[in-house]
PDB file of C-alpha atoms in Angstrom:
ATOM      1  CA  MET A   1     117.833 145.017  79.146  1.00 49.00           C
ATOM      2  CA  PRO A   2     114.965 145.671  81.456  1.00 64.00           C
ATOM      3  CA  HIS A   3     111.699 144.044  81.520  1.00 70.00           C
ATOM      4  CA  ASP A   4     110.039 147.013  80.314  1.00 65.00           C
ATOM      5  CA  GLY A   5     112.354 148.633  77.932  1.00 69.00           C
ATOM      6  CA  PRO A   6     112.770 148.817  74.335  1.00 75.00           C
ATOM      7  CA  GLU A   7     115.616 146.092  74.272  1.00 81.00           C
ATOM      8  CA  GLN A   8     113.359 143.747  75.857  1.00 83.00           C
ATOM      9  CA  LEU A   9     111.109 143.748  72.659  1.00 86.00           C
ATOM     10  CA  GLU A  10     113.825 143.706  70.303  1.00 90.00           C
ATOM     11  CA  ALA A  11     115.174 140.666  72.209  1.00 91.00           C
ATOM     12  CA  PHE A  12     111.661 138.927  71.905  1.00 91.00           C
ATOM     13  CA  TYR A  13     111.128 139.377  68.212  1.00 93.00           C
ATOM     14  CA  ARG A  14     114.886 138.118  67.702  1.00 95.00           C
ATOM     15  CA  LEU A  15     113.555 134.759  69.269  1.00 95.00           C
ATOM     16  CA  PHE A  16     110.296 134.902  67.688  1.00 95.00           C
ATOM     17  CA  ASN A  17     111.676 135.575  64.146  1.00 97.00           C
ATOM     18  CA  TYR A  18     114.054 132.338  64.857  1.00 97.00           C
ATOM     19  CA  ILE A  19     111.050 130.093  65.729  1.00 96.00           C
ATOM     20  CA  ASP A  20     109.075 131.715  62.730  1.00 97.00           C
ATOM     21  CA  GLY A  21     111.469 130.135  60.417  1.00 97.00           C
ATOM     22  CA  SER A  22     114.729 132.539  60.502  1.00 97.00           C
ATOM     23  CA  ASN A  23     116.796 129.430  61.033  1.00 97.00           C
ATOM     24  CA  ASP A  24     118.917 127.024  58.893  1.00 98.00           C
ATOM     25  CA  VAL A  25     116.389 124.933  57.945  1.00 97.00           C
ATOM     26  CA  GLU A  26     113.623 127.737  57.366  1.00 97.00           C
ATOM     27  CA  THR A  27     111.380 125.596  59.748  1.00 96.00           C
ATOM     28  CA  LYS A  28     108.510 126.856  62.394  1.00 96.00           C
ATOM     29  CA  ILE A  29     109.027 125.707  65.861  1.00 96.00           C
ATOM     30  CA  PRO A  30     106.001 125.696  68.236  1.00 94.00           C
ATOM     31  CA  MET A  31     105.959 128.603  70.643  1.00 90.00           C
ATOM     32  CA  THR A  32     106.316 127.311  74.231  1.00 91.00           C
ATOM     33  CA  VAL A  33     106.609 128.565  77.621  1.00 92.00           C
ATOM     34  CA  PRO A  34     107.750 130.082  79.612  1.00 95.00           C
ATOM     35  CA  VAL A  35     109.821 132.967  78.367  1.00 93.00           C
ATOM     36  CA  THR A  36     112.578 133.400  80.676  1.00 95.00           C
ATOM     37  CA  MET A  37     114.883 135.711  81.643  1.00 93.00           C
ATOM     38  CA  ARG A  38     118.215 135.201  83.434  1.00 93.00           C
ATOM     39  CA  ILE A  39     119.451 138.408  85.216  1.00 90.00           C
ATOM     40  CA  LEU A  40     123.102 138.393  86.438  1.00 89.00           C
ATOM     41  CA  PRO A  41     123.556 141.507  88.276  1.00 83.00           C
ATOM     42  CA  GLY A  42     126.576 144.065  87.269  1.00 80.00           C
ATOM     43  CA  GLU A  43     129.534 144.638  89.637  1.00 79.00           C
ATOM     44  CA  GLY A  44     129.085 148.059  91.687  1.00 70.00           C
ATOM     45  CA  PRO A  45     126.562 150.642  91.794  1.00 70.00           C
ATOM     46  CA  ASN A  46     127.191 151.802  87.825  1.00 69.00           C
ATOM     47  CA  CYS A  47     127.409 148.432  86.288  1.00 72.00           C
ATOM     48  CA  GLU A  48     124.983 147.169  83.900  1.00 79.00           C
ATOM     49  CA  SER A  49     123.594 143.684  84.324  1.00 79.00           C
ATOM     50  CA  ASN A  50     123.418 140.710  81.887  1.00 86.00           C
ATOM     51  CA  PHE A  51     120.054 140.127  80.807  1.00 87.00           C
ATOM     52  CA  THR A  52     119.349 136.883  78.606  1.00 92.00           C
ATOM     53  CA  MET A  53     116.104 136.057  77.435  1.00 93.00           C
ATOM     54  CA  SER A  54     114.875 132.484  76.334  1.00 95.00           C
ATOM     55  CA  PHE A  55     112.507 130.418  74.613  1.00 93.00           C
ATOM     56  CA  TYR A  56     112.201 126.507  75.376  1.00 93.00           C
ATOM     57  CA  ILE A  57     112.915 124.354  72.313  1.00 94.00           C
ATOM     58  CA  PRO A  58     110.137 121.411  71.987  1.00 95.00           C
ATOM     59  CA  SER A  59     111.376 118.259  73.212  1.00 93.00           C
ATOM     60  CA  ASP A  60     111.048 116.654  69.819  1.00 94.00           C
ATOM     61  CA  MET A  61     113.468 119.054  68.430  1.00 95.00           C
ATOM     62  CA  GLN A  62     116.125 119.127  70.965  1.00 93.00           C
ATOM     63  CA  VAL A  63     118.537 116.458  69.402  1.00 94.00           C
ATOM     64  CA  THR A  64     119.159 118.476  66.491  1.00 95.00           C
ATOM     65  CA  PRO A  65     117.484 122.060  66.905  1.00 96.00           C
ATOM     66  CA  PRO A  66     117.357 124.278  64.000  1.00 97.00           C
ATOM     67  CA  GLN A  67     120.646 126.793  63.974  1.00 97.00           C
ATOM     68  CA  PRO A  68     119.742 130.555  64.131  1.00 98.00           C
ATOM     69  CA  THR A  69     120.649 132.715  61.528  1.00 97.00           C
ATOM     70  CA  ASP A  70     120.536 135.776  63.684  1.00 97.00           C
ATOM     71  CA  PRO A  71     124.072 136.119  64.946  1.00 96.00           C
ATOM     72  CA  LEU A  72     122.793 137.605  68.125  1.00 95.00           C
ATOM     73  CA  VAL A  73     120.395 134.457  68.513  1.00 97.00           C
ATOM     74  CA  TYR A  74     122.044 130.963  69.824  1.00 96.00           C
ATOM     75  CA  VAL A  75     121.016 127.297  71.079  1.00 96.00           C
ATOM     76  CA  GLU A  76     122.116 126.899  74.590  1.00 94.00           C
ATOM     77  CA  GLU A  77     121.820 123.584  76.455  1.00 91.00           C
ATOM     78  CA  ARG A  78     121.292 124.095  79.949  1.00 90.00           C
ATOM     79  CA  SER A  79     121.762 121.728  82.928  1.00 92.00           C
ATOM     80  CA  GLU A  80     119.011 120.510  84.776  1.00 93.00           C
ATOM     81  CA  PHE A  81     118.500 123.073  87.787  1.00 95.00           C
ATOM     82  CA  THR A  82     116.072 123.686  91.059  1.00 96.00           C
ATOM     83  CA  VAL A  83     114.587 126.737  91.923  1.00 97.00           C
ATOM     84  CA  ALA A  84     112.258 128.397  94.647  1.00 97.00           C
ATOM     85  CA  ALA A  85     109.302 130.155  92.790  1.00 97.00           C
ATOM     86  CA  ARG A  86     106.773 132.627  93.146  1.00 97.00           C
ATOM     87  CA  ARG A  87     103.942 133.027  91.044  1.00 98.00           C
ATOM     88  CA  PHE A  88     102.157 136.195  90.587  1.00 97.00           C
ATOM     89  CA  GLY A  89     100.036 138.004  88.035  1.00 96.00           C
ATOM     90  CA  GLY A  90      99.914 141.357  86.139  1.00 95.00           C
ATOM     91  CA  PHE A  91     102.377 143.474  84.035  1.00 92.00           C
ATOM     92  CA  PRO A  92     105.499 143.920  86.373  1.00 92.00           C
ATOM     93  CA  THR A  93     107.739 146.703  85.694  1.00 90.00           C
ATOM     94  CA  ASP A  94     111.578 145.968  86.757  1.00 87.00           C
ATOM     95  CA  LEU A  95     110.767 147.507  90.209  1.00 90.00           C
ATOM     96  CA  GLY A  96     107.737 144.736  90.285  1.00 94.00           C
ATOM     97  CA  TRP A  97     109.774 141.895  89.363  1.00 93.00           C
ATOM     98  CA  SER A  98     112.893 142.849  92.160  1.00 92.00           C
ATOM     99  CA  ALA A  99     109.759 142.967  94.978  1.00 96.00           C
ATOM    100  CA  GLU A 100     108.505 139.959  94.116  1.00 97.00           C
ATOM    101  CA  ALA A 101     111.976 138.242  94.109  1.00 95.00           C
ATOM    102  CA  ALA A 102     112.841 140.030  97.438  1.00 96.00           C
ATOM    103  CA  MET A 103     109.534 138.568  98.912  1.00 97.00           C
ATOM    104  CA  LEU A 104     110.570 135.061  97.433  1.00 97.00           C
ATOM    105  CA  TYR A 105     114.209 135.304  98.968  1.00 96.00           C
ATOM    106  CA  GLY A 106     112.378 136.044 102.351  1.00 96.00           C
ATOM    107  CA  LEU A 107     109.821 133.284 102.141  1.00 97.00           C
ATOM    108  CA  ALA A 108     112.821 130.866 101.173  1.00 97.00           C
ATOM    109  CA  SER A 109     114.934 131.822 103.689  1.00 95.00           C
ATOM    110  CA  GLU A 110     111.837 131.443 106.440  1.00 97.00           C
ATOM    111  CA  GLU A 111     111.469 127.788 104.961  1.00 96.00           C
ATOM    112  CA  GLY A 112     115.101 127.221 105.550  1.00 96.00           C
ATOM    113  CA  LEU A 113     116.162 126.814 101.906  1.00 96.00           C
ATOM    114  CA  VAL A 114     119.136 128.014 100.917  1.00 95.00           C
ATOM    115  CA  VAL A 115     119.132 130.069  97.896  1.00 95.00           C
ATOM    116  CA  ARG A 116     121.654 131.255  95.264  1.00 93.00           C
ATOM    117  CA  ASP A 117     121.848 135.210  95.371  1.00 86.00           C
ATOM    118  CA  VAL A 118     122.638 134.929  91.355  1.00 90.00           C
ATOM    119  CA  PRO A 119     121.165 134.612  88.933  1.00 93.00           C
ATOM    120  CA  LEU A 120     117.807 136.039  89.291  1.00 93.00           C
ATOM    121  CA  TRP A 121     115.214 134.158  86.695  1.00 95.00           C
ATOM    122  CA  THR A 122     111.959 135.727  85.690  1.00 95.00           C
ATOM    123  CA  SER A 123     109.548 133.732  83.589  1.00 96.00           C
ATOM    124  CA  SER A 124     106.305 134.709  81.796  1.00 94.00           C
ATOM    125  CA  TYR A 125     103.850 132.134  80.685  1.00 95.00           C
ATOM    126  CA  THR A 126     100.981 134.240  79.118  1.00 93.00           C
ATOM    127  CA  ASP A 127     100.978 136.121  75.712  1.00 87.00           C
ATOM    128  CA  ILE A 128     101.143 139.668  75.952  1.00 82.00           C
ATOM    129  CA  SER A 129      97.883 140.281  74.731  1.00 87.00           C
ATOM    130  CA  VAL A 130      96.069 138.361  77.544  1.00 92.00           C
ATOM    131  CA  ILE A 131      95.033 141.172  80.216  1.00 92.00           C
ATOM    132  CA  VAL A 132      93.511 139.315  82.817  1.00 93.00           C
ATOM    133  CA  ASP A 133      95.015 136.083  84.844  1.00 94.00           C
ATOM    134  CA  ARG A 134      98.486 136.604  83.751  1.00 95.00           C
ATOM    135  CA  ARG A 135     100.926 134.118  85.071  1.00 97.00           C
ATOM    136  CA  ASN A 136     104.513 135.587  85.637  1.00 97.00           C
ATOM    137  CA  GLU A 137     107.228 133.650  88.022  1.00 97.00           C
ATOM    138  CA  VAL A 138     110.610 134.558  89.520  1.00 97.00           C
ATOM    139  CA  TRP A 139     112.856 131.726  90.351  1.00 97.00           C
ATOM    140  CA  LEU A 140     116.039 131.499  92.803  1.00 96.00           C
ATOM    141  CA  GLU A 141     118.219 128.526  92.427  1.00 96.00           C
ATOM    142  CA  ILE A 142     118.428 126.092  95.067  1.00 94.00           C
TER     143      ILE A 142
END
């Protein structure tokens, strides 16, 4: 599911439907940012990568979050992790995300940070309807 393909939009709307009430208690969940994408590259030159899009569940709902009714949506508890991050604007394509990640990797290395090669994280903070002053980030785990 690349960032600029139809699968990305389908994943977003599956998650949006969950927070819009398609859950076991039919409750609306406030939209949060960022929308993150965890990318695990496939092995070898012709293998597909694994993309996982996520929304953050608000703190007051995390103890017992509503459960999704769509079998392709699930609630995942993530352990805390530390990242090196690079912020940039615009509407990046997959190539743009990759270029920003490569730049972040180089900058982190110059600073003496040891970052993990995988997974790569991307995050979007700005609504798709906003054209200027967009906020995107790439993250590399430290």
